[in-house]
PDB file of C-alpha atoms in Angstrom:
ATOM      1  CA  MET A   1      -0.097   0.250   0.189  1.00  0.00           C
ATOM      2  CA  SER A   2       1.237   3.475  -0.828  1.00  0.00           C
ATOM      3  CA  LEU A   3       1.684   6.216   0.924  1.00  0.00           C
ATOM      4  CA  ILE A   4      -1.257   8.458  -0.110  1.00  0.00           C
ATOM      5  CA  GLN A   5      -3.470   5.404   0.094  1.00  0.00           C
ATOM      6  CA  LYS A   6      -2.580   4.753   3.715  1.00  0.00           C
ATOM      7  CA  LYS A   7      -2.885   8.877   4.501  1.00  0.00           C
ATOM      8  CA  TYR A   8      -6.344   8.433   2.133  1.00  0.00           C
ATOM      9  CA  LYS A   9      -7.727   5.480   4.419  1.00  0.00           C
ATOM     10  CA  ARG A  10      -6.993   7.285   7.702  1.00  0.00           C
ATOM     11  CA  LEU A  11      -8.541  10.309   6.797  1.00  0.00           C
ATOM     12  CA  LEU A  12     -11.501   8.006   5.835  1.00  0.00           C
ATOM     13  CA  SER A  13     -11.411   6.579   9.150  1.00  0.00           C
ATOM     14  CA  GLN A  14     -11.393  10.125  10.580  1.00  0.00           C
ATOM     15  CA  LEU A  15     -14.103  11.228   8.610  1.00  0.00           C
ATOM     16  CA  VAL A  16     -16.605   8.250   8.968  1.00  0.00           C
ATOM     17  CA  TYR A  17     -15.584   9.008  12.995  1.00  0.00           C
ATOM     18  CA  PHE A  18     -16.404  12.711  12.882  1.00  0.00           C
ATOM     19  CA  SER A  19     -19.706  11.946  10.646  1.00  0.00           C
ATOM     20  CA  SER A  20     -21.197   9.095  13.562  1.00  0.00           C
ATOM     21  CA  GLU A  21     -20.061  11.777  16.461  1.00  0.00           C
ATOM     22  CA  ARG A  22     -22.503  14.250  14.713  1.00  0.00           C
ATOM     23  CA  ASP A  23     -25.074  11.761  13.928  1.00  0.00           C
ATOM     24  CA  TYR A  24     -24.839  10.362  17.997  1.00  0.00           C
ATOM     25  CA  VAL A  25     -25.069  13.889  18.579  1.00  0.00           C
ATOM     26  CA  LYS A  26     -28.437  14.791  16.364  1.00  0.00           C
ATOM     27  CA  ASP A  27     -30.083  11.751  17.376  1.00  0.00           C
ATOM     28  CA  ILE A  28     -29.720  12.695  21.299  1.00  0.00           C
ATOM     29  CA  LEU A  29     -30.822  16.186  20.779  1.00  0.00           C
ATOM     30  CA  LYS A  30     -34.246  14.475  19.611  1.00  0.00           C
ATOM     31  CA  ASP A  31     -35.021  13.080  23.207  1.00  0.00           C
ATOM     32  CA  ALA A  32     -32.530  16.033  24.824  1.00  0.00           C
ATOM     33  CA  HIS A  33     -34.713  18.782  23.294  1.00  0.00           C
ATOM     34  CA  LEU A  34     -37.821  17.383  24.857  1.00  0.00           C
ATOM     35  CA  GLU A  35     -36.566  16.946  27.892  1.00  0.00           C
ATOM     36  CA  PHE A  36     -35.511  20.606  27.967  1.00  0.00           C
ATOM     37  CA  GLU A  37     -39.099  22.139  27.553  1.00  0.00           C
ATOM     38  CA  SER A  38     -40.457  19.457  30.050  1.00  0.00           C
ATOM     39  CA  PHE A  39     -37.420  20.333  32.229  1.00  0.00           C
ATOM     40  CA  TYR A  40     -37.770  24.162  31.744  1.00  0.00           C
ATOM     41  CA  GLN A  41     -41.460  24.223  31.699  1.00  0.00           C
ATOM     42  CA  GLN A  42     -40.998  22.361  35.630  1.00  0.00           C
ATOM     43  CA  TYR A  43     -38.661  24.522  37.011  1.00  0.00           C
ATOM     44  CA  CYS A  44     -40.731  28.148  35.324  1.00  0.00           C
ATOM     45  CA  ARG A  45     -43.920  26.824  37.837  1.00  0.00           C
ATOM     46  CA  ASP A  46     -41.911  26.065  40.253  1.00  0.00           C
ATOM     47  CA  TYR A  47     -40.322  28.693  41.535  1.00  0.00           C
ATOM     48  CA  ASN A  48     -42.988  31.621  39.819  1.00  0.00           C
ATOM     49  CA  ILE A  49     -41.473  32.712  36.511  1.00  0.00           C
ATOM     50  CA  PRO A  50     -43.563  34.719  34.947  1.00  0.00           C
ATOM     51  CA  LEU A  51     -42.651  32.656  31.975  1.00  0.00           C
ATOM     52  CA  ASP A  52     -46.396  34.152  29.369  1.00  0.00           C
ATOM     53  CA  ASP A  53     -45.637  37.496  30.444  1.00  0.00           C
ATOM     54  CA  LEU A  54     -41.556  36.887  29.054  1.00  0.00           C
ATOM     55  CA  ASN A  55     -42.199  35.060  25.525  1.00  0.00           C
ATOM     56  CA  LYS A  56     -45.259  38.152  24.812  1.00  0.00           C
ATOM     57  CA  LYS A  57     -42.548  40.615  25.656  1.00  0.00           C
ATOM     58  CA  HIS A  58     -40.023  38.752  23.445  1.00  0.00           C
ATOM     59  CA  ALA A  59     -42.100  37.297  20.983  1.00  0.00           C
ATOM     60  CA  ASP A  60     -40.650  39.063  18.243  1.00  0.00           C
ATOM     61  CA  LYS A  61     -36.869  38.004  19.259  1.00  0.00           C
ATOM     62  CA  LEU A  62     -38.398  34.328  20.077  1.00  0.00           C
ATOM     63  CA  LYS A  63     -39.616  34.181  16.198  1.00  0.00           C
ATOM     64  CA  LYS A  64     -36.047  35.603  14.777  1.00  0.00           C
ATOM     65  CA  ILE A  65     -34.914  32.556  17.766  1.00  0.00           C
ATOM     66  CA  PHE A  66     -37.161  30.020  17.161  1.00  0.00           C
ATOM     67  CA  PRO A  67     -38.979  30.031  14.025  1.00  0.00           C
ATOM     68  CA  LYS A  68     -40.915  27.404  13.002  1.00  0.00           C
ATOM     69  CA  LYS A  69     -40.556  25.787  10.391  1.00  0.00           C
ATOM     70  CA  LYS A  70     -42.632  22.251   9.247  1.00  0.00           C
ATOM     71  CA  GLN A  71     -40.947  19.350   7.646  1.00  0.00           C
ATOM     72  CA  GLU A  72     -41.962  17.134   4.964  1.00  0.00           C
ATOM     73  CA  VAL A  73     -41.035  13.712   5.211  1.00  0.00           C
ATOM     74  CA  ASP A  74     -40.964  10.868   2.135  1.00  0.00           C
ATOM     75  CA  GLU A  75     -42.754   7.751   2.316  1.00  0.00           C
ATOM     76  CA  ALA A  76     -40.027   6.278   4.200  1.00  0.00           C
ATOM     77  CA  GLY A  77     -40.442   8.490   7.089  1.00  0.00           C
ATOM     78  CA  LEU A  78     -37.351  10.382   6.350  1.00  0.00           C
ATOM     79  CA  VAL A  79     -37.210  14.357   5.998  1.00  0.00           C
ATOM     80  CA  LYS A  80     -36.624  15.938   2.552  1.00  0.00           C
ATOM     81  CA  HIS A  81     -34.894  18.819   1.751  1.00  0.00           C
ATOM     82  CA  GLU A  82     -35.241  21.488  -0.175  1.00  0.00           C
ATOM     83  CA  LYS A  83     -33.699  21.741  -3.358  1.00  0.00           C
ATOM     84  CA  SER A  84     -31.398  25.032  -2.112  1.00  0.00           C
ATOM     85  CA  GLU A  85     -30.104  23.128   1.221  1.00  0.00           C
ATOM     86  CA  ILE A  86     -28.114  20.442  -0.753  1.00  0.00           C
ATOM     87  CA  LYS A  87     -24.597  21.831  -2.037  1.00  0.00           C
ATOM     88  CA  LYS A  88     -24.305  23.252  -5.412  1.00  0.00           C
ATOM     89  CA  GLU A  89     -20.800  22.435  -6.433  1.00  0.00           C
ATOM     90  CA  LYS A  90     -20.459  20.376  -9.285  1.00  0.00           C
ATOM     91  CA  VAL A  91     -19.027  16.721  -7.599  1.00  0.00           C
ATOM     92  CA  ASP A  92     -15.676  15.770  -8.484  1.00  0.00           C
ATOM     93  CA  LYS A  93     -14.741  13.717 -11.517  1.00  0.00           C
ATOM     94  CA  THR A  94     -12.780  11.104  -9.310  1.00  0.00           C
ATOM     95  CA  LEU A  95     -15.838  10.566  -7.235  1.00  0.00           C
ATOM     96  CA  GLN A  96     -18.340  10.489 -10.055  1.00  0.00           C
ATOM     97  CA  LYS A  97     -16.634   7.572 -11.339  1.00  0.00           C
ATOM     98  CA  MET A  98     -16.520   5.943  -8.041  1.00  0.00           C
ATOM     99  CA  TYR A  99     -19.686   5.632  -7.981  1.00  0.00           C
ATOM    100  CA  ARG A 100     -20.489   4.512 -11.250  1.00  0.00           C
ATOM    101  CA  LYS A 101     -18.105   1.512 -10.274  1.00  0.00           C
ATOM    102  CA  ALA A 102     -20.351   1.028  -6.657  1.00  0.00           C
ATOM    103  CA  ALA A 103     -23.323   1.694  -8.919  1.00  0.00           C
ATOM    104  CA  THR A 104     -22.664  -1.375 -11.529  1.00  0.00           C
ATOM    105  CA  ILE A 105     -21.849  -4.012  -7.917  1.00  0.00           C
ATOM    106  CA  THR A 106     -25.080  -3.268  -6.307  1.00  0.00           C
ATOM    107  CA  HIS A 107     -27.505  -2.081  -9.105  1.00  0.00           C
ATOM    108  CA  PRO A 108     -30.885  -3.892  -8.446  1.00  0.00           C
ATOM    109  CA  ASP A 109     -30.733  -5.158 -12.626  1.00  0.00           C
ATOM    110  CA  LYS A 110     -27.871  -6.993 -11.392  1.00  0.00           C
ATOM    111  CA  PHE A 111     -30.563  -9.177  -9.256  1.00  0.00           C
ATOM    112  CA  ALA A 112     -33.121  -8.777 -10.975  1.00  0.00           C
ATOM    113  CA  ASN A 113     -34.114 -12.331 -10.974  1.00  0.00           C
ATOM    114  CA  SER A 114     -33.268 -13.335  -7.488  1.00  0.00           C
ATOM    115  CA  GLU A 115     -34.527 -12.882  -3.886  1.00  0.00           C
ATOM    116  CA  SER A 116     -31.846 -13.859  -2.156  1.00  0.00           C
ATOM    117  CA  ASN A 117     -30.187 -11.932   0.736  1.00  0.00           C
ATOM    118  CA  GLU A 118     -27.011 -11.107  -1.148  1.00  0.00           C
ATOM    119  CA  ALA A 119     -29.907  -9.123  -3.869  1.00  0.00           C
ATOM    120  CA  ILE A 120     -31.851  -7.532  -0.474  1.00  0.00           C
ATOM    121  CA  GLU A 121     -28.580  -6.320   1.034  1.00  0.00           C
ATOM    122  CA  ALA A 122     -27.399  -4.774  -2.433  1.00  0.00           C
ATOM    123  CA  SER A 123     -30.854  -2.950  -3.496  1.00  0.00           C
ATOM    124  CA  GLU A 124     -30.350  -1.273   0.400  1.00  0.00           C
ATOM    125  CA  LYS A 125     -26.655  -0.554  -0.426  1.00  0.00           C
ATOM    126  CA  PHE A 126     -27.411   0.784  -3.772  1.00  0.00           C
ATOM    127  CA  LYS A 127     -30.223   2.998  -2.645  1.00  0.00           C
ATOM    128  CA  ARG A 128     -27.801   4.196   0.669  1.00  0.00           C
ATOM    129  CA  LEU A 129     -24.618   4.913  -2.193  1.00  0.00           C
ATOM    130  CA  THR A 130     -27.389   6.769  -4.580  1.00  0.00           C
ATOM    131  CA  SER A 131     -28.865   9.242  -0.946  1.00  0.00           C
ATOM    132  CA  ALA A 132     -25.512   9.655  -0.461  1.00  0.00           C
ATOM    133  CA  PHE A 133     -24.156  10.726  -3.337  1.00  0.00           C
ATOM    134  CA  ASN A 134     -26.677  12.652  -4.524  1.00  0.00           C
ATOM    135  CA  GLU A 135     -26.909  14.563  -0.980  1.00  0.00           C
ATOM    136  CA  LYS A 136     -23.045  14.731  -0.864  1.00  0.00           C
ATOM    137  CA  LYS A 137     -22.908  12.847   2.635  1.00  0.00           C
ATOM    138  CA  TRP A 138     -19.329  12.140   1.753  1.00  0.00           C
ATOM    139  CA  ALA A 139     -18.338  10.074   4.545  1.00  0.00           C
ATOM    140  CA  GLU A 140     -21.274   7.047   3.926  1.00  0.00           C
ATOM    141  CA  PHE A 141     -20.544   7.397   0.809  1.00  0.00           C
ATOM    142  CA  LEU A 142     -16.704   6.630   0.577  1.00  0.00           C
ATOM    143  CA  ASP A 143     -17.472   4.246   3.091  1.00  0.00           C
ATOM    144  CA  ILE A 144     -19.250   2.388   1.341  1.00  0.00           C
ATOM    145  CA  CYS A 145     -17.177   2.551  -1.789  1.00  0.00           C
ATOM    146  CA  GLU A 146     -14.309   1.748   0.713  1.00  0.00           C
ATOM    147  CA  LYS A 147     -16.545  -1.796   1.564  1.00  0.00           C
ATOM    148  CA  LEU A 148     -17.246  -2.676  -2.104  1.00  0.00           C
ATOM    149  CA  ASP A 149     -12.959  -2.192  -2.627  1.00  0.00           C
ATOM    150  CA  ILE A 150     -13.428   1.150  -4.658  1.00  0.00           C
ATOM    151  CA  LEU A 151     -10.289   3.033  -4.163  1.00  0.00           C
ATOM    152  CA  PRO A 152     -10.080   6.415  -5.853  1.00  0.00           C
ATOM    153  CA  SER A 153      -8.080   6.790  -9.244  1.00  0.00           C
ATOM    154  CA  THR A 154      -6.658   9.843  -7.713  1.00  0.00           C
ATOM    155  CA  TYR A 155      -6.149  11.041  -4.973  1.00  0.00           C
ATOM    156  CA  LYS A 156      -5.131  14.545  -4.094  1.00  0.00           C
ATOM    157  CA  LYS A 157      -8.446  16.156  -4.685  1.00  0.00           C
ATOM    158  CA  ILE A 158     -10.609  13.593  -2.621  1.00  0.00           C
ATOM    159  CA  ILE A 159      -8.354  13.946   0.248  1.00  0.00           C
ATOM    160  CA  GLU A 160      -8.818  18.312  -0.244  1.00  0.00           C
ATOM    161  CA  ILE A 161     -12.504  16.879   0.336  1.00  0.00           C
ATOM    162  CA  ILE A 162     -12.177  14.954   2.472  1.00  0.00           C
ATOM    163  CA  ASN A 163     -10.441  17.467   5.210  1.00  0.00           C
ATOM    164  CA  LYS A 164     -12.796  20.164   3.751  1.00  0.00           C
ATOM    165  CA  GLU A 165     -15.740  17.832   5.430  1.00  0.00           C
ATOM    166  CA  ILE A 166     -14.140  16.765   8.300  1.00  0.00           C
ATOM    167  CA  GLU A 167     -13.438  20.262   9.295  1.00  0.00           C
ATOM    168  CA  SER A 168     -16.921  21.303   8.382  1.00  0.00           C
ATOM    169  CA  ILE A 169     -18.988  18.413  10.313  1.00  0.00           C
ATOM    170  CA  LYS A 170     -16.609  18.746  13.605  1.00  0.00           C
ATOM    171  CA  ASN A 171     -17.502  22.883  13.030  1.00  0.00           C
ATOM    172  CA  GLU A 172     -21.648  21.992  12.946  1.00  0.00           C
ATOM    173  CA  THR A 173     -20.725  19.542  15.825  1.00  0.00           C
ATOM    174  CA  ALA A 174     -19.788  21.850  17.694  1.00  0.00           C
ATOM    175  CA  GLN A 175     -22.654  24.513  17.055  1.00  0.00           C
ATOM    176  CA  LEU A 176     -25.295  21.402  18.300  1.00  0.00           C
ATOM    177  CA  LYS A 177     -23.319  20.924  21.502  1.00  0.00           C
ATOM    178  CA  LYS A 178     -23.208  24.528  21.917  1.00  0.00           C
ATOM    179  CA  SER A 179     -27.343  24.238  22.668  1.00  0.00           C
ATOM    180  CA  TYR A 180     -29.015  24.780  25.761  1.00  0.00           C
ATOM    181  CA  SER A 181     -30.454  20.946  25.328  1.00  0.00           C
ATOM    182  CA  TRP A 182     -27.219  19.462  24.851  1.00  0.00           C
ATOM    183  CA  MET A 183     -25.701  21.486  27.810  1.00  0.00           C
ATOM    184  CA  LEU A 184     -29.234  20.108  29.849  1.00  0.00           C
ATOM    185  CA  PHE A 185     -27.889  16.608  28.753  1.00  0.00           C
ATOM    186  CA  GLU A 186     -24.537  17.020  29.436  1.00  0.00           C
ATOM    187  CA  CYS A 187     -25.982  17.816  33.201  1.00  0.00           C
ATOM    188  CA  ASP A 188     -26.668  13.770  33.995  1.00  0.00           C
ATOM    189  CA  GLU A 189     -28.957  13.469  37.043  1.00  0.00           C
ATOM    190  CA  ASP A 190     -26.909  16.796  38.425  1.00  0.00           C
ATOM    191  CA  LEU A 191     -29.728  19.051  39.550  1.00  0.00           C
ATOM    192  CA  VAL A 192     -27.957  21.783  40.042  1.00  0.00           C
ATOM    193  CA  CYS A 193     -26.197  21.606  37.197  1.00  0.00           C
ATOM    194  CA  LYS A 194     -29.292  21.352  35.557  1.00  0.00           C
ATOM    195  CA  MET A 195     -30.864  24.577  37.198  1.00  0.00           C
ATOM    196  CA  GLY A 196     -27.454  26.169  36.193  1.00  0.00           C
ATOM    197  CA  VAL A 197     -28.329  25.642  32.529  1.00  0.00           C
ATOM    198  CA  ILE A 198     -31.878  26.883  32.933  1.00  0.00           C
ATOM    199  CA  LYS A 199     -30.941  29.832  34.465  1.00  0.00           C
ATOM    200  CA  SER A 200     -28.088  30.573  31.750  1.00  0.00           C
ATOM    201  CA  PHE A 201     -31.173  30.143  28.916  1.00  0.00           C
ATOM    202  CA  LEU A 202     -33.219  32.796  30.606  1.00  0.00           C
ATOM    203  CA  LYS A 203     -30.782  35.549  30.922  1.00  0.00           C
ATOM    204  CA  GLN A 204     -29.106  34.999  27.664  1.00  0.00           C
ATOM    205  CA  ILE A 205     -32.993  34.849  25.856  1.00  0.00           C
ATOM    206  CA  PHE A 206     -35.366  36.999  28.472  1.00  0.00           C
ATOM    207  CA  GLY A 207     -32.456  38.928  30.041  1.00  0.00           C
ATOM    208  CA  TYR A 208     -34.486  37.632  33.014  1.00  0.00           C
ATOM    209  CA  GLU A 209     -32.571  37.007  36.386  1.00  0.00           C
ATOM    210  CA  LYS A 210     -34.198  35.077  39.470  1.00  0.00           C
ATOM    211  CA  LYS A 211     -34.650  36.760  42.630  1.00  0.00           C
TER     212      LYS A 211
END
C-alpha cells in the first residue's frame, strides 16, 4: 500500500468517526430537546417565573431565534430536503467514477431474478449509495465504496474534499453541542447543573435573572 493510500484510508476513518459523532449528537438532541422543554417548564412553575409574560414581551425575538418550520417527510419517514439545502458545487470527476463503479456492483438489475439475501443487501446498499452521492454525504458514500474495495483513481482532490468535510462536520457538531438541550443532557442527574443551564437560558433569551 502506497503512502498516499495510507493517508487516504486514515483520513477516511477520521471522516467516518466525526460523521458518526455528529449523527450521535443529533440523535441525542431529538429527545434532549423534549427533556429540556419539560425541565424548563417545570422549573418556571416551581420558581414562579412569569414565563407567559416573558414570552409575550419577547415574542418577536423568540420568532427569530426559534423559527417554526414544518418539515415534510417522504413515504419512508425521512425528512425531505429542499434543493437549495443541498450543496450546489460540482461533484469531482473522481467521485463520479467511484459512484459509477459502486452502482455497477450494487445495482438491482444485477439481481433482477433473485430474492436472495445478497440481492436484498445489494439493493439497500445501492439506495444508500445513491442517496449519499446525491446529497453529498461523503462520509457515508466513501465508506460504502471502501467496503466495496473501490478506491479513488487519483487522491489529491479527494483528500482535499475529505479534509474540508471533516472541518465542516466538526464545526457543525461543535455548534450542536452549544445548544442548551445538549448542556442539560450533559448534566446527567446533577440537579444543580440543570438549574444552572435553565438560569443561563433565561438570562440569554429574556435577560431575566431570578431574584
